[in-house]
Tab-separated table of C-alpha atoms in Angstrom:
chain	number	residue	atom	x	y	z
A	1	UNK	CA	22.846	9.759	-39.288
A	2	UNK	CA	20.286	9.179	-36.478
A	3	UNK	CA	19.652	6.115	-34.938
A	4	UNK	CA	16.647	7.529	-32.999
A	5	UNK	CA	14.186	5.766	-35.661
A	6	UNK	CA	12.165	3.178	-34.081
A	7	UNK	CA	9.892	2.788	-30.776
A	8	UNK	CA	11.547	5.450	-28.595
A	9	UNK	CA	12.089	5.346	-24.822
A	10	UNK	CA	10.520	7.874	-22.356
A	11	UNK	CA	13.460	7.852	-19.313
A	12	UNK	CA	11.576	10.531	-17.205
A	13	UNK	CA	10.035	9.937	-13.531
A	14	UNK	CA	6.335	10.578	-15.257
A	15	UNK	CA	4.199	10.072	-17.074
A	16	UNK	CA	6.577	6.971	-16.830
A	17	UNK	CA	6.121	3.671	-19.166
A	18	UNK	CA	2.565	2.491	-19.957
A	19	UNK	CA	2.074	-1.012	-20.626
A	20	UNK	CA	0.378	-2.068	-23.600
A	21	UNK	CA	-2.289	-3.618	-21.516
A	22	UNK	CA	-3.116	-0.889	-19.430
A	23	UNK	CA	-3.293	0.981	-22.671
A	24	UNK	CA	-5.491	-1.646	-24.464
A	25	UNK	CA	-7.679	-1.697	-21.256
A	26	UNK	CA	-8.889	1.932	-22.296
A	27	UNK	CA	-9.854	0.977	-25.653
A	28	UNK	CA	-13.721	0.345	-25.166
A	29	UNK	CA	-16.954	1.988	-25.413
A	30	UNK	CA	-18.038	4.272	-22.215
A	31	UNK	CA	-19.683	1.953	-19.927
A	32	UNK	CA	-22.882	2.255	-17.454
A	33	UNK	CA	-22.271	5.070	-14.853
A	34	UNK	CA	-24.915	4.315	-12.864
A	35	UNK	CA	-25.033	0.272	-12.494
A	36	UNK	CA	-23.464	-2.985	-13.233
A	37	UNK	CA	-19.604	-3.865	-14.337
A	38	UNK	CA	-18.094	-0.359	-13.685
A	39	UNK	CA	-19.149	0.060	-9.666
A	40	UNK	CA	-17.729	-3.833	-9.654
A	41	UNK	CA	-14.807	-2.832	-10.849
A	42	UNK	CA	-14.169	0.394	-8.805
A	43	UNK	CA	-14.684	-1.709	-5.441
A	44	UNK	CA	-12.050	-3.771	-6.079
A	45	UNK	CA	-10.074	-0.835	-7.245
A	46	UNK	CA	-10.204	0.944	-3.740
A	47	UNK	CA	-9.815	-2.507	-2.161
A	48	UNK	CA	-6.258	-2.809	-4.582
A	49	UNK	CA	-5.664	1.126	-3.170
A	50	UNK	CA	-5.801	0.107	0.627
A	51	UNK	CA	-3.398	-3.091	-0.078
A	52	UNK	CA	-1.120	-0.643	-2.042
A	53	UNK	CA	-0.816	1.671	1.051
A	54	UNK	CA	-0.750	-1.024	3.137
A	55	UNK	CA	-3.831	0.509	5.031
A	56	UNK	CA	-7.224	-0.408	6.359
A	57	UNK	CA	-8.566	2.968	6.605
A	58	UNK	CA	-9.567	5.179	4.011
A	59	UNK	CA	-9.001	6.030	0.742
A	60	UNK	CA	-10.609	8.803	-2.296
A	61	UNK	CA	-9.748	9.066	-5.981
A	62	UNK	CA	-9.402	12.119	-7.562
A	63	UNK	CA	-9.179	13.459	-11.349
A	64	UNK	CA	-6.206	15.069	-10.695
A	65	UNK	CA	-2.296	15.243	-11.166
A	66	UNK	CA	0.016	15.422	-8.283
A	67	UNK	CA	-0.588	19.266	-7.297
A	68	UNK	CA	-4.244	18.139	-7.264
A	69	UNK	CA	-3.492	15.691	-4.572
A	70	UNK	CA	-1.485	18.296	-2.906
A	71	UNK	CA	-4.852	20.428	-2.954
A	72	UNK	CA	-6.975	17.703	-1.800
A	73	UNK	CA	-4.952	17.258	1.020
A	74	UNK	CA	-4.028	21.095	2.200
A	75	UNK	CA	-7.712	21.255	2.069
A	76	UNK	CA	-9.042	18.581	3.927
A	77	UNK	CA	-6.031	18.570	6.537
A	78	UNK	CA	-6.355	22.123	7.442
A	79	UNK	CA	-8.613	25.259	8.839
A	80	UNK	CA	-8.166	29.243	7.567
A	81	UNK	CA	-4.538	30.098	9.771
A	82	UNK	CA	-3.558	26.425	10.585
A	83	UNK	CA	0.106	26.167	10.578
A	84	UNK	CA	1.722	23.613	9.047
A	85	UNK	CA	5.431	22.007	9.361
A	86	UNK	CA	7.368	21.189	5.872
A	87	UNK	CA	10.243	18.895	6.260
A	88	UNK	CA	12.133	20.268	2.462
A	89	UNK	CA	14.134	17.876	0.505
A	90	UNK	CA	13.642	19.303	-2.917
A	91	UNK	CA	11.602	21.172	-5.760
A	92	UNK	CA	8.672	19.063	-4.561
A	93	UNK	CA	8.624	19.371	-0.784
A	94	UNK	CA	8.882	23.599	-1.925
A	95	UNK	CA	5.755	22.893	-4.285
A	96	UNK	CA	3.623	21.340	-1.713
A	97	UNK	CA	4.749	24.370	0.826
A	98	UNK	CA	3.858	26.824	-1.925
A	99	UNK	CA	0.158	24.510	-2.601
A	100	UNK	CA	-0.473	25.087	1.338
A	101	UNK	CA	0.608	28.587	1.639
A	102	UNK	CA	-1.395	29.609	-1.184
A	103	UNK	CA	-4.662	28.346	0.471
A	104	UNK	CA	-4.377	30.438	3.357
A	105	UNK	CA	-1.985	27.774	5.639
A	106	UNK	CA	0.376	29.045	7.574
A	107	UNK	CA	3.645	27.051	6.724
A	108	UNK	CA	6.624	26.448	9.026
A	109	UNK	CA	9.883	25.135	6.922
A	110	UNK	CA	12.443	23.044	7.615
A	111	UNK	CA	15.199	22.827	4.522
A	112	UNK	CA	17.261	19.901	4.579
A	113	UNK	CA	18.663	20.865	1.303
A	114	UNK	CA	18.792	19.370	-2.109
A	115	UNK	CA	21.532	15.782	-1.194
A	116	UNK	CA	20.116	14.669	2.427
A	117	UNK	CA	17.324	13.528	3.832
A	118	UNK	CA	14.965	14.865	6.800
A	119	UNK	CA	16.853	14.762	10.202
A	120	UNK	CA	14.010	13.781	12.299
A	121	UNK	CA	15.979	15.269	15.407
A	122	UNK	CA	15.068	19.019	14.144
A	123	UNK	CA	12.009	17.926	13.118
A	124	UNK	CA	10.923	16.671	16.942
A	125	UNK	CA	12.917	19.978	17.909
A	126	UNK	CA	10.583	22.101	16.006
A	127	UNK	CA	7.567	19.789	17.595
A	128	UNK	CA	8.938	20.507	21.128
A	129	UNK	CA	9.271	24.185	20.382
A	130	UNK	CA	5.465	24.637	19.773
A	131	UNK	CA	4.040	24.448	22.929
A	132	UNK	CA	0.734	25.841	22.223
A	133	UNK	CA	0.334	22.913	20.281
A	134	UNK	CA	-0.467	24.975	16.821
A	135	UNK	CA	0.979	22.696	14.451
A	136	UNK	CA	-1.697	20.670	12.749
A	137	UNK	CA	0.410	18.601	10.877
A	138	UNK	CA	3.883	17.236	9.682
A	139	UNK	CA	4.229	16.963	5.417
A	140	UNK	CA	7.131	15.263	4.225
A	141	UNK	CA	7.839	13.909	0.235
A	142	UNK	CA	8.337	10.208	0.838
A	143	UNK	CA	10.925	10.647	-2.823
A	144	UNK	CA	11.203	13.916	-3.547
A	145	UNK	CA	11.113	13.428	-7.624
A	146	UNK	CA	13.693	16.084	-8.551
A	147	UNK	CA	16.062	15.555	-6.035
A	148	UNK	CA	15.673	11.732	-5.682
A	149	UNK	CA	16.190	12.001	-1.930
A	150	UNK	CA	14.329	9.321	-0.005
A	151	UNK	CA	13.010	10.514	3.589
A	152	UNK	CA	12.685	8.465	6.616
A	153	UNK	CA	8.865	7.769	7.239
A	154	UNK	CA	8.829	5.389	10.672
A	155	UNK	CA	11.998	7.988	11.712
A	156	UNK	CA	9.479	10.653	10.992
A	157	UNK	CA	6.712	9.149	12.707
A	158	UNK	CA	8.915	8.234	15.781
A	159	UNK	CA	10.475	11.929	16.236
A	160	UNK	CA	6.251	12.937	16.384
A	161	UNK	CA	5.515	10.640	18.637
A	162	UNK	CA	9.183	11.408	20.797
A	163	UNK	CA	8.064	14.814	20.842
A	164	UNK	CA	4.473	13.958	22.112
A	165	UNK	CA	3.158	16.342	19.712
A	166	UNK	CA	-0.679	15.512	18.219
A	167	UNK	CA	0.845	16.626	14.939
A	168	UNK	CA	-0.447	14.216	11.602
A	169	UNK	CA	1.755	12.794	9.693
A	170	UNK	CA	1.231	13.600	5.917
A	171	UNK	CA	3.186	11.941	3.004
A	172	UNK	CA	3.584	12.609	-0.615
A	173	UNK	CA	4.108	8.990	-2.161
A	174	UNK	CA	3.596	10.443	-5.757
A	175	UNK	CA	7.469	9.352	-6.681
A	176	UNK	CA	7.492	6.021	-5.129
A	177	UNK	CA	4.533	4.000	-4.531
A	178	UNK	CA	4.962	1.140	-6.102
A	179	UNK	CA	8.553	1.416	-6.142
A	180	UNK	CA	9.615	2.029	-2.447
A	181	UNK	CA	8.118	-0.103	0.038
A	182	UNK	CA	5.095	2.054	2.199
A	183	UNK	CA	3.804	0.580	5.107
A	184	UNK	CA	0.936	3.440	5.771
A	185	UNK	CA	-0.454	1.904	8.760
A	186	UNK	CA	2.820	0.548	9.806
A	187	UNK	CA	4.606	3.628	9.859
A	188	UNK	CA	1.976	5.386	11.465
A	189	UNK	CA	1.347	7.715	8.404
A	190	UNK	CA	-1.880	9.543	8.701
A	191	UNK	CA	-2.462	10.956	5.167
A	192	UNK	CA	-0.610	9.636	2.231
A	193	UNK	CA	-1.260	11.149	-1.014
A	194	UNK	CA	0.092	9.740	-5.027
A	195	UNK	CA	-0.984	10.120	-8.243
A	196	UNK	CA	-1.584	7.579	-11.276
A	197	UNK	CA	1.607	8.298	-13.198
A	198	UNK	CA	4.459	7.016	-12.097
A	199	UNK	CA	4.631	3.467	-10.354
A	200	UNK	CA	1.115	3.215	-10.997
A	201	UNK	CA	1.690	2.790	-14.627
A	202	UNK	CA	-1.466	4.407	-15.364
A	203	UNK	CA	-2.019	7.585	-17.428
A	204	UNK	CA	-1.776	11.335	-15.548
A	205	UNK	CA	-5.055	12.475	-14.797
A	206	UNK	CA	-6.103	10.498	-11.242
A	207	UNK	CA	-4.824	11.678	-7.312
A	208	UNK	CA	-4.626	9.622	-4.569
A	209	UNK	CA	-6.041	10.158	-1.123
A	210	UNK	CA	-6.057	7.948	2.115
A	211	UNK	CA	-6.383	8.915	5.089
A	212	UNK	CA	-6.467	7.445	9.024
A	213	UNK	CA	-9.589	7.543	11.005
A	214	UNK	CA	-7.221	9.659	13.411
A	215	UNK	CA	-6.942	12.136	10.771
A	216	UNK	CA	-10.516	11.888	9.738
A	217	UNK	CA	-11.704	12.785	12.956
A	218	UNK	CA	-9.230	15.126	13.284
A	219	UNK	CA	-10.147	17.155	10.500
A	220	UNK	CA	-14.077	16.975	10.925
A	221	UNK	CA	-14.248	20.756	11.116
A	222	UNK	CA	-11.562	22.053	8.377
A	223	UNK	CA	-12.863	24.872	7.022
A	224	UNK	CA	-10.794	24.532	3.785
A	225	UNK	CA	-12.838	21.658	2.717
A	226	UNK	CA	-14.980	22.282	-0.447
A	227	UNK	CA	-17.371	20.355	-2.272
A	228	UNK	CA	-14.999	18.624	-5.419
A	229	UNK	CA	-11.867	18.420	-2.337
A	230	UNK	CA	-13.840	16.719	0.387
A	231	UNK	CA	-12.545	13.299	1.254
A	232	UNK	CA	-15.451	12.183	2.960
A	233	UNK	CA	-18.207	11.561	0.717
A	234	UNK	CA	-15.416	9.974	-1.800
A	235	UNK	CA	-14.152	7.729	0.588
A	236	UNK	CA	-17.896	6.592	2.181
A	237	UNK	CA	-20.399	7.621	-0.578
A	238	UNK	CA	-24.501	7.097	-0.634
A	239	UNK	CA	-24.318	6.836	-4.398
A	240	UNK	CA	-21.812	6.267	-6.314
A	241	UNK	CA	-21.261	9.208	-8.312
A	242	UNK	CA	-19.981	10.796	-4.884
A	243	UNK	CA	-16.958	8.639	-5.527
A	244	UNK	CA	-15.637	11.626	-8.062
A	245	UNK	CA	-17.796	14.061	-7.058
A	246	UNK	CA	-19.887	13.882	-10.405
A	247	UNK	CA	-18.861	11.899	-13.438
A	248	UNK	CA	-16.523	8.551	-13.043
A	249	UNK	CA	-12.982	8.791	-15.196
A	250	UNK	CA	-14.120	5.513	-16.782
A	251	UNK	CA	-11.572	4.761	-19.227
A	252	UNK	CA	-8.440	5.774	-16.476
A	253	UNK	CA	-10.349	3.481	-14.111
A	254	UNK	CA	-10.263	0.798	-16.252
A	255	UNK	CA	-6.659	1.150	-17.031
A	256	UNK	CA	-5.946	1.348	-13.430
A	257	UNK	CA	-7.660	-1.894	-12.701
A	258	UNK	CA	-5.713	-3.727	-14.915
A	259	UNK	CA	-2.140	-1.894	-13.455
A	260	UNK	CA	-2.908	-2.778	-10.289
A	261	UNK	CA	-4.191	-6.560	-11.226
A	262	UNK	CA	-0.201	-6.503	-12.523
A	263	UNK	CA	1.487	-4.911	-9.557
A	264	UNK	CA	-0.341	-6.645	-6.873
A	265	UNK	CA	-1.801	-9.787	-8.459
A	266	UNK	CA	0.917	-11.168	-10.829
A	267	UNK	CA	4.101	-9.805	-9.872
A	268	UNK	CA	3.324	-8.704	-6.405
A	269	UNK	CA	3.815	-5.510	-4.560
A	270	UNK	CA	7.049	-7.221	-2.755
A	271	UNK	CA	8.568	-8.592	-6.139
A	272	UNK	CA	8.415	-4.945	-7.252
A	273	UNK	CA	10.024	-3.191	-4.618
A	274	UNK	CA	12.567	-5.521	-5.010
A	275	UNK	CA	12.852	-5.032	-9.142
A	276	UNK	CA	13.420	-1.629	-8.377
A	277	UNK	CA	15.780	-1.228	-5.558
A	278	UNK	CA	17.952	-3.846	-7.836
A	279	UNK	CA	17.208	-1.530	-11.271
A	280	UNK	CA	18.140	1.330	-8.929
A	281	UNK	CA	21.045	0.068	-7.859
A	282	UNK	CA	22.920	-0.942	-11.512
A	283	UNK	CA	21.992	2.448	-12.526
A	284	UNK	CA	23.814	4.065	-8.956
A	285	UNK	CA	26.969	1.449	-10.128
A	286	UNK	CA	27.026	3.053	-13.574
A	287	UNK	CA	27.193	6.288	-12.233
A	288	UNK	CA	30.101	5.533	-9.931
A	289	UNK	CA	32.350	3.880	-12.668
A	290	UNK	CA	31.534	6.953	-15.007
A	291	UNK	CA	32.549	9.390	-12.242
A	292	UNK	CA	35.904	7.495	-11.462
A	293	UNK	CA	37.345	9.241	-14.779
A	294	UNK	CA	35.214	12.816	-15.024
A	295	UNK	CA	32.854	15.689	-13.530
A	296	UNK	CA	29.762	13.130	-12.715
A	297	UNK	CA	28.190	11.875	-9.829
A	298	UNK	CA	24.844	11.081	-7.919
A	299	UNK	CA	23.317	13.806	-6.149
A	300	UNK	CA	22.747	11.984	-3.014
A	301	UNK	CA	25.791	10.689	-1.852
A	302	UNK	CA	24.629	8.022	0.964
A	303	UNK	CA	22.618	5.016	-1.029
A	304	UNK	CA	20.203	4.553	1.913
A	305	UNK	CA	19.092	8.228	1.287
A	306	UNK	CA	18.174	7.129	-2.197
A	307	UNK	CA	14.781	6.755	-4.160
A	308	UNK	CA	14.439	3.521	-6.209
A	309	UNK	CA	12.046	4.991	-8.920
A	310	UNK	CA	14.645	7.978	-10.252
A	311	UNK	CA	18.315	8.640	-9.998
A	312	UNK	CA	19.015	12.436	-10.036
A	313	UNK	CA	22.915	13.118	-11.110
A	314	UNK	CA	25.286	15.675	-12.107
A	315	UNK	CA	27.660	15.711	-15.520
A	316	UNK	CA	29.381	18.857	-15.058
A	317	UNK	CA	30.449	21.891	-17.898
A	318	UNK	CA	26.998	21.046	-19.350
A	319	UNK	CA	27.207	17.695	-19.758
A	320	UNK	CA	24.198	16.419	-18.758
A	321	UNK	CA	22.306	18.984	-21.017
A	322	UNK	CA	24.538	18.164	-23.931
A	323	UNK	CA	23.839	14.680	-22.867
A	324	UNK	CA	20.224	14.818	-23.211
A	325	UNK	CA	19.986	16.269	-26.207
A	326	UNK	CA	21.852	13.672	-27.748
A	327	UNK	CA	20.472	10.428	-26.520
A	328	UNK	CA	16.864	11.802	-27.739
A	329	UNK	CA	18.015	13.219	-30.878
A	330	UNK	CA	20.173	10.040	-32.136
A	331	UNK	CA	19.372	7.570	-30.122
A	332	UNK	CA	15.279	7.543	-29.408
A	333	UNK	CA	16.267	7.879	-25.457
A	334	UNK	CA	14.591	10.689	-23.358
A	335	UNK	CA	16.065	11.376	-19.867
A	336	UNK	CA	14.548	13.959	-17.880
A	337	UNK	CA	15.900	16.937	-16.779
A	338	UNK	CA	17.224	18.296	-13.757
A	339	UNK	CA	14.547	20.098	-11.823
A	340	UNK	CA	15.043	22.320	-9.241
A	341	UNK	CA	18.765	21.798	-9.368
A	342	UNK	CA	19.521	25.341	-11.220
A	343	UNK	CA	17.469	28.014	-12.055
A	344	UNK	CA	16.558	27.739	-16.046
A	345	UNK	CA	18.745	30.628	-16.512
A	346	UNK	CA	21.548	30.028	-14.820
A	347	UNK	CA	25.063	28.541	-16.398
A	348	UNK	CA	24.673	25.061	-13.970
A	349	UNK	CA	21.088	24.456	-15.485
A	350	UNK	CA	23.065	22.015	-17.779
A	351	UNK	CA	24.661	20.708	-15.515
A	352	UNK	CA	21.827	18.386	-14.146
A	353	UNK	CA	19.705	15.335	-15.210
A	354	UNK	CA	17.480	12.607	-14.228
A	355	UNK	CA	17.092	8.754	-14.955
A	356	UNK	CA	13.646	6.941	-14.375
A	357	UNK	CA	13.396	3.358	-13.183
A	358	UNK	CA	10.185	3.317	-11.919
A	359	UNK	CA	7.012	1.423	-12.912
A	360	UNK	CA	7.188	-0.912	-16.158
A	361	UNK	CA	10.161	-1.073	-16.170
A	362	UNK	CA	12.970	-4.299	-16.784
A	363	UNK	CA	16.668	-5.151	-16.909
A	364	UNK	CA	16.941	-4.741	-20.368
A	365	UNK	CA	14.829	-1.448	-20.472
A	366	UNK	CA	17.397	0.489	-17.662
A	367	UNK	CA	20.259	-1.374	-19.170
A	368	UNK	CA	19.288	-0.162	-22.663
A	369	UNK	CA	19.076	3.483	-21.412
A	370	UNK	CA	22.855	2.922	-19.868
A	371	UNK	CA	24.096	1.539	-22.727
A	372	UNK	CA	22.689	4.411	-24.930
A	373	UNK	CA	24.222	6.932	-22.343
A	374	UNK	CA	27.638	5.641	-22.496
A	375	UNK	CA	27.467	5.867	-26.352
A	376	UNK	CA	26.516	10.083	-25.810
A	377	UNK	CA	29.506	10.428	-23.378
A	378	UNK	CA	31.516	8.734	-26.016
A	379	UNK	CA	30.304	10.556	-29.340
A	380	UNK	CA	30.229	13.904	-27.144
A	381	UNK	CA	33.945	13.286	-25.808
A	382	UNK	CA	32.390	13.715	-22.410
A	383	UNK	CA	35.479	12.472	-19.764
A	384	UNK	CA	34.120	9.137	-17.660
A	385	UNK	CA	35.338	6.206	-16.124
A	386	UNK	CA	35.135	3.008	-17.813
A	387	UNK	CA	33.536	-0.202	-16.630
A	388	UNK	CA	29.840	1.448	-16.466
A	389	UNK	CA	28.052	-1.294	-18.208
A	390	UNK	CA	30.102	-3.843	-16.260
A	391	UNK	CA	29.191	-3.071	-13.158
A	392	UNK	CA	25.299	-2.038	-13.710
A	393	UNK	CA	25.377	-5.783	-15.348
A	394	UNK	CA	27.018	-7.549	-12.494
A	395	UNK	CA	24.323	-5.837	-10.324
A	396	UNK	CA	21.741	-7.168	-12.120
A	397	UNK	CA	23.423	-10.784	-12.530
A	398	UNK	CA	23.684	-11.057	-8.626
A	399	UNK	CA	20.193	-10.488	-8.152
């Protein structure tokens, strides 16, 4: 008998949960392109982008996924033989180094690995070691999403600036805006790039762009640019069209609107990061009182290294596979899988998974998903400490 009947529960970092409101907010004839409620509306949405950064400077909207605003940025940051340095803390720091290289970039790589974050000592090593000053820019994943591996940004930003390099800083914030706190102008980021899926709460389908005036000027001449990838006429348009380079995604901006009217307005962007470092942290204490009695444990072994929007982890002999398949097929509970952790082929594939907590998300929701993952482990005779539950609802008790 399954018990999978009922509204189910999509556990994966993206497209993460959707609130009914965001989804009702699509639910309306297309409006005016050219005048009245919608270029209202998409004001205050690049005003809520800026405060949701935590810049001043500039911002552009994209339809696009994540690798779009991968491609927006490799070709507004960069010239025909630029070279580029990756700091490499996952599948997603290799993705943006394979999005760069592809577009004629030259890419220098430093790999950190799949458990640790960016040592910003070999990163202002590297910056010290190029004396002819050819390195345009530093790109770093904020959370990489398959490893959950949280980087250093002002650590980042500091080892630049140690190294007196004129390198920009470059972010992908896809896995944790909204989740982590980012302090763009703070931090001294120059280019920060997300995408509408994750934290956002918003359907897949719109990229994230914003950029310093340092970086703008900068870049004036990249020869990369095209017309749809250009940041500048999205950013400072004449007309409004120039916003999306043709047609507005009216029904995504309108669900946007009201996501970020939730985030920023009712529960506020501080409240948030603080709902998910404490969501993060009773899913971490689960995961240590499971591994106190089998093969299972957190890839990132230091908490500060840790994302609060996904928890990556490793149930050994299969496990997590076997895991996954259950809590979907009897209990309604989808967790994602373990990406770039094994190749598809190989024996350890199995061996990996990975638990959302990021964007509409609540205590009961992340409990509910624990308390439906200690029922596989129990039905699947999978060894693991007890006291799971315990301690991820003592976390959230102390809050």
């Amino acid at each position: 008998m399954s018990l999978a009947n009922g509204r189910t529960y999509l556990a994966i970092p993206g497209p993460s949960v959707m609130p009914d409101r965001v989804l009702a907010a699509m639910q309306r004839p297309a409006p005016n392109i050219y005048a009245g409620e919608l270029i209202d509306l998409t004001q205050g949405i690049f005003g809520d982008l800026r405060e949701l950064a935590g810049t001043r400077d500039h911002a552009a909207i994209y339809i696009a996924n994540g690798h779009g605003a991968w491609e927006a940025a490799n070709a507004n940051l960069f010239s025909r033989g630029d070279t580029a340095l990756v700091a490499i803390t996952g599948r997603f720091g290799q993705g943006w180094t394979a999005s760069a290289t592809a577009v004629g970039v030259k890419v220098e790589t430093l790999d950190f690995g799949l458990k640790s974050p960016a040592d910003p000592d070999r990163i202002e090593a590297a910056l010290r070691a190029d004396k002819d000053g050819r390195i345009r820019a530093v790109m770093v994943t904020h959370v990489d999403t398959a490893t959950s591996v949280r980087n250093d940004i002002p650590a980042i930003r500091a080892a630049i600036d140690a190294a007196g390099h004129p390198a920009l800083l470059a972010v992908d914030a896809v896995a944790s805006l909204g989740c982590d706190p980012m302090r763009m102008d703070g931090w001294g980021v120059d280019v920060l790039l997300a995408a509408s899926q994750k934290g956002l709460m918003t359907p897949p389908g719109l990229a994230f762009l914003w950029f310093s005036e340092r970086a703008r000027a900068a870049t004036a001449k990249a020869d990369l640019k095209t017309p749809y990838w250009d940041w500048e006429p999205r950013a400072n348009p004449a007309e409004y069209y120039q916003h999306f380079c043709g047609t507005a995604p009216t029904h995504h901006l309108f669900a946007l609107a009201e996501a970020l009217k939730m985030l920023l307005r009712e529960e506020g962007l501080e409240a948030a990061w603080a709902r998910h470092a404490t969501l993060s942290r009773a899913v971490w204490a689960a995961f240590d009182a499971w591994g106190q009695g089998g093969d299972i444990r957190l890839n990132v072994p230091d908490p500060a290294a840790r994302g609060a929007s996904v928890t990556a982890a490793r149930i050994g002999g299969g496990g997590a596979g076997q895991l996954r398949a259950w809590c979907e097929a009897e209990a309604g509970v989808t967790l994602g899988i373990g990406l770039g952790m094994a190749e598809p082929d190989s024996p350890a594939y199995g061996d990996f998974l990975r638990v959302a907590h990021m964007g509409h998300v609540n205590a009961h929701m992340t409990l509910g998903v624990l308390a439906v993952m200690e029922a596989g482990l129990r039905a699947l005779g999978i060894p693991h400490g007890a006291g799971a539950l315990d301690a991820a609802a003592e976390v959230v008790a102390r809050a």
